[in-house]
PDB file of C-alpha atoms in Angstrom:
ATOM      1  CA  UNK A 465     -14.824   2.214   0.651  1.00  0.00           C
ATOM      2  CA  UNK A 466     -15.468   5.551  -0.170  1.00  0.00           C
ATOM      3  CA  UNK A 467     -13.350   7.241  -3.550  1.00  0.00           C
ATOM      4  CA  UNK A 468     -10.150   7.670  -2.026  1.00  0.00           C
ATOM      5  CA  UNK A 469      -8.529  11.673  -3.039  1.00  0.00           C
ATOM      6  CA  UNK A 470      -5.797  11.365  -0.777  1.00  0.00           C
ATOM      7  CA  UNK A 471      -2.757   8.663  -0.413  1.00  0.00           C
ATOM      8  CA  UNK A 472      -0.332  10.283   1.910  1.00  0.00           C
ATOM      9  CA  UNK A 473       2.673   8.007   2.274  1.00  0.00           C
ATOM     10  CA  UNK A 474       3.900   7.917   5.861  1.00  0.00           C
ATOM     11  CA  UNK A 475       7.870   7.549   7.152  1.00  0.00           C
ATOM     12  CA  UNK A 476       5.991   6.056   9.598  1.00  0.00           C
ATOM     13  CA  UNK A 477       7.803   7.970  12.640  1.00  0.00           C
ATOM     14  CA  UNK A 478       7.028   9.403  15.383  1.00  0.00           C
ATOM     15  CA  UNK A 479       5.979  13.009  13.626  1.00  0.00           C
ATOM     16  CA  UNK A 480       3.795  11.068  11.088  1.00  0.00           C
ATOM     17  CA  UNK A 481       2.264   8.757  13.440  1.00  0.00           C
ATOM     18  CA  UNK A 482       0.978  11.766  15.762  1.00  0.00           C
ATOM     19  CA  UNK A 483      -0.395  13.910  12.537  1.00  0.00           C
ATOM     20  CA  UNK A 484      -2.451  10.902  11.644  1.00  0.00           C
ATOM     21  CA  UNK A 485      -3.917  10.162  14.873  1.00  0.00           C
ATOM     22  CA  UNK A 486      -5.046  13.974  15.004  1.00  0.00           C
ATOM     23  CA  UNK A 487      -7.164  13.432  11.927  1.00  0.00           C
ATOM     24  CA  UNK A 488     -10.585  13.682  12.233  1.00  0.00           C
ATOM     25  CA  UNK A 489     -12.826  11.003  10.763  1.00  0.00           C
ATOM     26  CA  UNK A 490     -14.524  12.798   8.403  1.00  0.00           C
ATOM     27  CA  UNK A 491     -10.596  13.765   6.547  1.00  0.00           C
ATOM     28  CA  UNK A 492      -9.781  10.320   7.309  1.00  0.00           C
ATOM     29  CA  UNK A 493     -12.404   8.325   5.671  1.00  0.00           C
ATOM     30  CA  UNK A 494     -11.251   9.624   2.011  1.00  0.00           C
ATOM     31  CA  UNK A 495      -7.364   9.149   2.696  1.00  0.00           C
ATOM     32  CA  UNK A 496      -5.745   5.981   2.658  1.00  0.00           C
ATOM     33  CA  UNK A 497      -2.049   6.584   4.364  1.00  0.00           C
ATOM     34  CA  UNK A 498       0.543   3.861   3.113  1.00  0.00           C
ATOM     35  CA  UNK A 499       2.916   3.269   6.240  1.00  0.00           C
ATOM     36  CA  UNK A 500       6.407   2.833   5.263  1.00  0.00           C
ATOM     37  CA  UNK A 501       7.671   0.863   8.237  1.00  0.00           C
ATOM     38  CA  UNK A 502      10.889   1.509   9.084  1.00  0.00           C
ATOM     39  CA  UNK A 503      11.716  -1.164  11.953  1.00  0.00           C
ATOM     40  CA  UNK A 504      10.465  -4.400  12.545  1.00  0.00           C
ATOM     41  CA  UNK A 505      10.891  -6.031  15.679  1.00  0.00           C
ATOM     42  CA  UNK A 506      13.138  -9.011  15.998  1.00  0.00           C
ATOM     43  CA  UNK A 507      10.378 -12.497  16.262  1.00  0.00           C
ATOM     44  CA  UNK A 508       6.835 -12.451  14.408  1.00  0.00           C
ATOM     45  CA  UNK A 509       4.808 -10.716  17.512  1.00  0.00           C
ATOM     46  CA  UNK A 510       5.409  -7.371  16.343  1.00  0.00           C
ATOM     47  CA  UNK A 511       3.659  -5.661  19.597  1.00  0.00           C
ATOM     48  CA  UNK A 512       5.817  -2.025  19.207  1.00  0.00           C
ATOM     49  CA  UNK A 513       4.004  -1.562  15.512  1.00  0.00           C
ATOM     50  CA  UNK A 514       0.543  -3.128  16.938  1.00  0.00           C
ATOM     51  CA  UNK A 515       0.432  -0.474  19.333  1.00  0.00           C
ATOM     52  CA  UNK A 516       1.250   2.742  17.095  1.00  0.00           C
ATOM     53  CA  UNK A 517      -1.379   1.638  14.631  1.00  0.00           C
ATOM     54  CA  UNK A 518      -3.556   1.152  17.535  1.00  0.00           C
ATOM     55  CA  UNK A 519      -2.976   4.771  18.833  1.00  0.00           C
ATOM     56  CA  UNK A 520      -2.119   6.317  15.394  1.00  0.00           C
ATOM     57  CA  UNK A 521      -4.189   4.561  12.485  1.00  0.00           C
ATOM     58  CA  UNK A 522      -7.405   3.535  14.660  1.00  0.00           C
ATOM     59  CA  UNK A 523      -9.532   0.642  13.752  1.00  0.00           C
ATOM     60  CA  UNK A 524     -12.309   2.258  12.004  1.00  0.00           C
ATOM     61  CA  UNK A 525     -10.442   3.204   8.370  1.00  0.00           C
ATOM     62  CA  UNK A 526      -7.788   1.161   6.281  1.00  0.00           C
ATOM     63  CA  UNK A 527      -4.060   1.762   6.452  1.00  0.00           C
ATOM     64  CA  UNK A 528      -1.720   0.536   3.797  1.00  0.00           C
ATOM     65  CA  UNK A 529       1.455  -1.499   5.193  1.00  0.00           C
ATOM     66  CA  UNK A 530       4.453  -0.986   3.384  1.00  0.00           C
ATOM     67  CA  UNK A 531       7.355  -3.208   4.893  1.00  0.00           C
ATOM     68  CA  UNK A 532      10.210  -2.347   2.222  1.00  0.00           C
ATOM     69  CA  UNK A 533      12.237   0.020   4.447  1.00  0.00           C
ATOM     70  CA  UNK A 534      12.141  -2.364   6.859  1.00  0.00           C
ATOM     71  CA  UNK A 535      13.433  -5.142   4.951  1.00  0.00           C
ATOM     72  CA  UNK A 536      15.728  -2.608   2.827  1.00  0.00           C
ATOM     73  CA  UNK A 537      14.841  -4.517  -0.243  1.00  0.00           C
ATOM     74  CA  UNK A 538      12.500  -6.487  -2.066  1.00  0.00           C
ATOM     75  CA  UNK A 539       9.790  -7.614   0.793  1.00  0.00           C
ATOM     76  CA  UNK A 540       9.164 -11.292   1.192  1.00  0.00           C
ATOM     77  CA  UNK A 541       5.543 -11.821   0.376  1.00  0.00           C
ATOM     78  CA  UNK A 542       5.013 -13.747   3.530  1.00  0.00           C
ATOM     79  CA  UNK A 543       6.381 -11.665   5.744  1.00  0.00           C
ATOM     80  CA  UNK A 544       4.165  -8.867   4.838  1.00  0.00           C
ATOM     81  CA  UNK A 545       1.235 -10.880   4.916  1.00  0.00           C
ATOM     82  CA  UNK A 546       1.820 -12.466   8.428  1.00  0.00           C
ATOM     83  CA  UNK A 547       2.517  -8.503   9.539  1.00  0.00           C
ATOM     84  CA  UNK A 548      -0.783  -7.590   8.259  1.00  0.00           C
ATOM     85  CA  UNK A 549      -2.659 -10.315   9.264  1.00  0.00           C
ATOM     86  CA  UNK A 550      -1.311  -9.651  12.644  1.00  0.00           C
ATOM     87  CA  UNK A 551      -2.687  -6.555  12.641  1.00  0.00           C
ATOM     88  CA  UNK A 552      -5.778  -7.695  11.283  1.00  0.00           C
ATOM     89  CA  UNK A 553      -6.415  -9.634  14.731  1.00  0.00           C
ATOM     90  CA  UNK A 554      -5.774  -6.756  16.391  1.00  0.00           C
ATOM     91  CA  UNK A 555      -8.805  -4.894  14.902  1.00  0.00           C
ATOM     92  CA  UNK A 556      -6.364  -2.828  12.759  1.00  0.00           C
ATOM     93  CA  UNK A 557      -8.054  -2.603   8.722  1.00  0.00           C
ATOM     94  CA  UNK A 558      -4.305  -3.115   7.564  1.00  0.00           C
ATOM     95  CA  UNK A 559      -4.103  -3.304   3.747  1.00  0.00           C
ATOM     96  CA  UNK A 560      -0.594  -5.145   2.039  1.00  0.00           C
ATOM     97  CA  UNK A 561       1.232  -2.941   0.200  1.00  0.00           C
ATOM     98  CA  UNK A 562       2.686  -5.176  -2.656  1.00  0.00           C
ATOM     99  CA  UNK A 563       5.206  -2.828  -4.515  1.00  0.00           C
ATOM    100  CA  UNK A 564       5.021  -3.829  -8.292  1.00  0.00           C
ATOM    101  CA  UNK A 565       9.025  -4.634  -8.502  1.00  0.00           C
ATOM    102  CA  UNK A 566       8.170  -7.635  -5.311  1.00  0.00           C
ATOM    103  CA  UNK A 567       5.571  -8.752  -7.786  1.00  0.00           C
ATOM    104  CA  UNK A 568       7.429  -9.147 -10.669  1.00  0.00           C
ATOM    105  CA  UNK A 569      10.533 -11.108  -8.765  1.00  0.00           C
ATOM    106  CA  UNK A 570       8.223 -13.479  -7.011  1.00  0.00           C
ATOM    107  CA  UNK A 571       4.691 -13.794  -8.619  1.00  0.00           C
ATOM    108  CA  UNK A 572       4.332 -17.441  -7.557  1.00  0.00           C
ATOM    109  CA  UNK A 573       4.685 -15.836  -3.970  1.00  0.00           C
ATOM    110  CA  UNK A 574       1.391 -13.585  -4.517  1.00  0.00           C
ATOM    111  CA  UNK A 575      -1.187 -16.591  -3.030  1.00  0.00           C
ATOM    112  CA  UNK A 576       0.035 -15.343   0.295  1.00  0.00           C
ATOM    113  CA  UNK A 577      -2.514 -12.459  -0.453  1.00  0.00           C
ATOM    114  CA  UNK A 578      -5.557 -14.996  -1.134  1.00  0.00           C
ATOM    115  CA  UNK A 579      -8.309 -13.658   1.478  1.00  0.00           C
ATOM    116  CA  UNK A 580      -7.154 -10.164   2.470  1.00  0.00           C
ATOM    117  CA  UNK A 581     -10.415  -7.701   1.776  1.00  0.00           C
ATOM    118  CA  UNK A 582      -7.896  -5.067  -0.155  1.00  0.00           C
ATOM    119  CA  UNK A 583      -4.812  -5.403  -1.245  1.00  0.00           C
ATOM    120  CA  UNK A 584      -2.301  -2.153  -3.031  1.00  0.00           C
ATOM    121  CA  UNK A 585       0.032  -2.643  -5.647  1.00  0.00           C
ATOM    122  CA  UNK A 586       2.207   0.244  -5.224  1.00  0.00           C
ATOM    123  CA  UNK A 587       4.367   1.205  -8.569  1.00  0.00           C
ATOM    124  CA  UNK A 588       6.459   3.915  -9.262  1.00  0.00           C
ATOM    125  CA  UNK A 589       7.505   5.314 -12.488  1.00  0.00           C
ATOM    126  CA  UNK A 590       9.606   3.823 -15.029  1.00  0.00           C
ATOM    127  CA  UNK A 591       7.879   0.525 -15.002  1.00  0.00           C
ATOM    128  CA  UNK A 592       6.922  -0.924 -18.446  1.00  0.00           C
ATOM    129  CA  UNK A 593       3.072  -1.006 -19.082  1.00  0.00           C
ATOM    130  CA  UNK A 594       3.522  -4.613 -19.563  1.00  0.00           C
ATOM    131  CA  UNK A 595       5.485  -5.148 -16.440  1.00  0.00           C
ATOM    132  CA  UNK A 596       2.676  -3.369 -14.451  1.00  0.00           C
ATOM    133  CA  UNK A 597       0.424  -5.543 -16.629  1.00  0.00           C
ATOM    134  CA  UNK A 598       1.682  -9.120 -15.727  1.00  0.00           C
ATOM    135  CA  UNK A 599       1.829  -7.892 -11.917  1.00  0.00           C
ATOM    136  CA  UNK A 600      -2.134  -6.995 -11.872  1.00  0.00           C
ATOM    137  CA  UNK A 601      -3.274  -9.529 -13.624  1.00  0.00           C
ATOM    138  CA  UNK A 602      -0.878 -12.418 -11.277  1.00  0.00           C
ATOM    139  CA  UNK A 603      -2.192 -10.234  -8.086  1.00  0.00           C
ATOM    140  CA  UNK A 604      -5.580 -11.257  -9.641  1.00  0.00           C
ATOM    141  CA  UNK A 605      -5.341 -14.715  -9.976  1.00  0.00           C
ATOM    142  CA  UNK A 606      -3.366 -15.252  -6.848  1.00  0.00           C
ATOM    143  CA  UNK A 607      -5.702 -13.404  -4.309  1.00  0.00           C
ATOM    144  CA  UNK A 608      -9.296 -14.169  -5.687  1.00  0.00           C
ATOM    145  CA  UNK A 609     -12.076 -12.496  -7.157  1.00  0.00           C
ATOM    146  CA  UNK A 610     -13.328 -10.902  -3.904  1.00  0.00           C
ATOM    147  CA  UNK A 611     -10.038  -8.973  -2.569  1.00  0.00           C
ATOM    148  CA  UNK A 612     -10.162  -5.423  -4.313  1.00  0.00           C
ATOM    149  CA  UNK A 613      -6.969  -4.182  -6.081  1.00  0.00           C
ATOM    150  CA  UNK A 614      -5.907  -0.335  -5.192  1.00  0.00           C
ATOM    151  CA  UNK A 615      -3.081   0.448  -7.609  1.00  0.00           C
ATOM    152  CA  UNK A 616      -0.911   3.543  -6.786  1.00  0.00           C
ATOM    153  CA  UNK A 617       1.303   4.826  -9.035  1.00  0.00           C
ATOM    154  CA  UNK A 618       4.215   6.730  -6.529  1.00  0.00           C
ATOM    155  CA  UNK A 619       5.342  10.018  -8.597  1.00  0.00           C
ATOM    156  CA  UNK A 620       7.949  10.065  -5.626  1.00  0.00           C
ATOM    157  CA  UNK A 621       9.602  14.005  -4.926  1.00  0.00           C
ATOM    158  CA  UNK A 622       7.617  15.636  -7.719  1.00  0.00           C
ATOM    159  CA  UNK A 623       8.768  18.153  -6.230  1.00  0.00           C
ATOM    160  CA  UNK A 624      11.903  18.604  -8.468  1.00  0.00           C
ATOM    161  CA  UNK A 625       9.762  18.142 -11.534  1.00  0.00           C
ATOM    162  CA  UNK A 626       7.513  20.445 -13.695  1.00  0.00           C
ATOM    163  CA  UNK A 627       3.911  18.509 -11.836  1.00  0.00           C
ATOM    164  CA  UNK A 628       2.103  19.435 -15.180  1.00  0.00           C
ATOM    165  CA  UNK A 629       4.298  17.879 -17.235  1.00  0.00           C
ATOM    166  CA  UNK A 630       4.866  14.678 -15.191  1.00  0.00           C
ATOM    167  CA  UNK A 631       1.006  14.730 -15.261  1.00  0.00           C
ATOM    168  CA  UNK A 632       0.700  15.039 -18.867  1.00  0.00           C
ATOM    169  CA  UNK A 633       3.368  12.498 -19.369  1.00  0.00           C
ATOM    170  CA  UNK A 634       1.421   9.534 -17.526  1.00  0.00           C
ATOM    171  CA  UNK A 635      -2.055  10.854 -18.532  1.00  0.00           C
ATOM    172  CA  UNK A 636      -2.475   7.647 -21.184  1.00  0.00           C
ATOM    173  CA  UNK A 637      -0.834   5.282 -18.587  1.00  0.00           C
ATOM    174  CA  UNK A 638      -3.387   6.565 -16.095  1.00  0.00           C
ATOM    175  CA  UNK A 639      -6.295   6.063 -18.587  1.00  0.00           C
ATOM    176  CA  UNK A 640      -5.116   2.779 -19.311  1.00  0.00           C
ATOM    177  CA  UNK A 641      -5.701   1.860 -15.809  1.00  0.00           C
ATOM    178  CA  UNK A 642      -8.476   3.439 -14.969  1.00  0.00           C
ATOM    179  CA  UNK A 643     -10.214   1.539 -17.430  1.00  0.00           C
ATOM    180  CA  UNK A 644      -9.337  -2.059 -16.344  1.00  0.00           C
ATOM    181  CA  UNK A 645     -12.400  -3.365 -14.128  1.00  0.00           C
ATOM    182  CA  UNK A 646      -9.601  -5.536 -12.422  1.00  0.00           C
ATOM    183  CA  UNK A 647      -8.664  -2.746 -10.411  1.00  0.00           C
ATOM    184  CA  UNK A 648     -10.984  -1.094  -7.813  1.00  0.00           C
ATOM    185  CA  UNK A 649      -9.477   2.358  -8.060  1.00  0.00           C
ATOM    186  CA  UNK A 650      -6.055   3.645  -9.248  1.00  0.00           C
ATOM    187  CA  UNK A 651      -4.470   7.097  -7.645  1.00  0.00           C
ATOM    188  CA  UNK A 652      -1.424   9.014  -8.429  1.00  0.00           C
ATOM    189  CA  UNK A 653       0.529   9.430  -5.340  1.00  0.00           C
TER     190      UNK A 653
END
């Protein structure tokens, strides 16, 4: 995968789903959208999301499957795996989004992971270095050697903060990261 500079994190509605099918490849191939599903359909089949990946996220670059709106809460590990890996079949390069609070409440429930090619841990600030910690290095053990880890640390709205100063203030938490060989690539979102 090519350095990722952009991690756009999608409602995933109908106004998102449009702009990203309008990408062009070359925009697309450094961007890795995060899809915050909103609705899942009753049953496993899913065939409603299937299709707007299919139309909106293509086949040929990743998309990052976020399922926490969707279950309004903490996201059973399975479920998001057996989403994903329905996707998967359908020639969709869909990428579990693990958010770091899921990790810490169920870290026995990580081995669902084992065997995905990529797999984001998705934190947001306010978590304790150590928290974050424990939650890469169970990710680790529990999906194998050969899945890459994409951490994103979620700023959320900077927009009602000073963005140099929330920069400055997680500078050493990003340089912490950046230098564990665990991960394949961290980015501020």
């Amino acid at each position: 995968m090519a350095n990722l500079v952009y991690v756009p994190i999608l409602r995933w509605k109908q106004g998102e789903q449009g702009a990203l099918s309008y990408l062009d490849s070359a925009d697309r191939q450094c961007a890795l959208p995060i899809a915050e599903v909103q609705v899942l359909e009753s049953g496993a089949a899913q065939p409603k999301l299937i299709a707007q990946m299919s139309r909106s996220a293509g086949e040929e670059h990743p998309i990052g499957i976020d399922l926490s709106d969707a279950y309004n809460g903490l996201v059973p590990h399975f479920g998001l795996a057996d989403v994903c890996n329905r996707l998967i079949k359908e020639g969709i390069d869909a990428w579990p989004t693990v958010r770091a609070t899921a990790a810490l409440s169920d870290a026995a429930g990580l081995s669902h992971f084992k065997g995905f090619k990529s797999v984001i841990i998705r934190a947001r600030s306010g978590i304790k270095v150590s928290e974050l910690d424990a939650v890469i290095t169970d990710m680790r053990k529990a999906s194998g050697k050969r899945t890459a880890l994409y951490l994103v640390l979620d700023l959320y709205a900077v927009g009602d903060r000073d963005p140099t100063a929330e920069a400055a203030s997680i500078a050493g938490f990003v340089a912490h990261y950046c230098a564990m060989p665990t991960l394949a690539q961290v980015v501020v979102a």
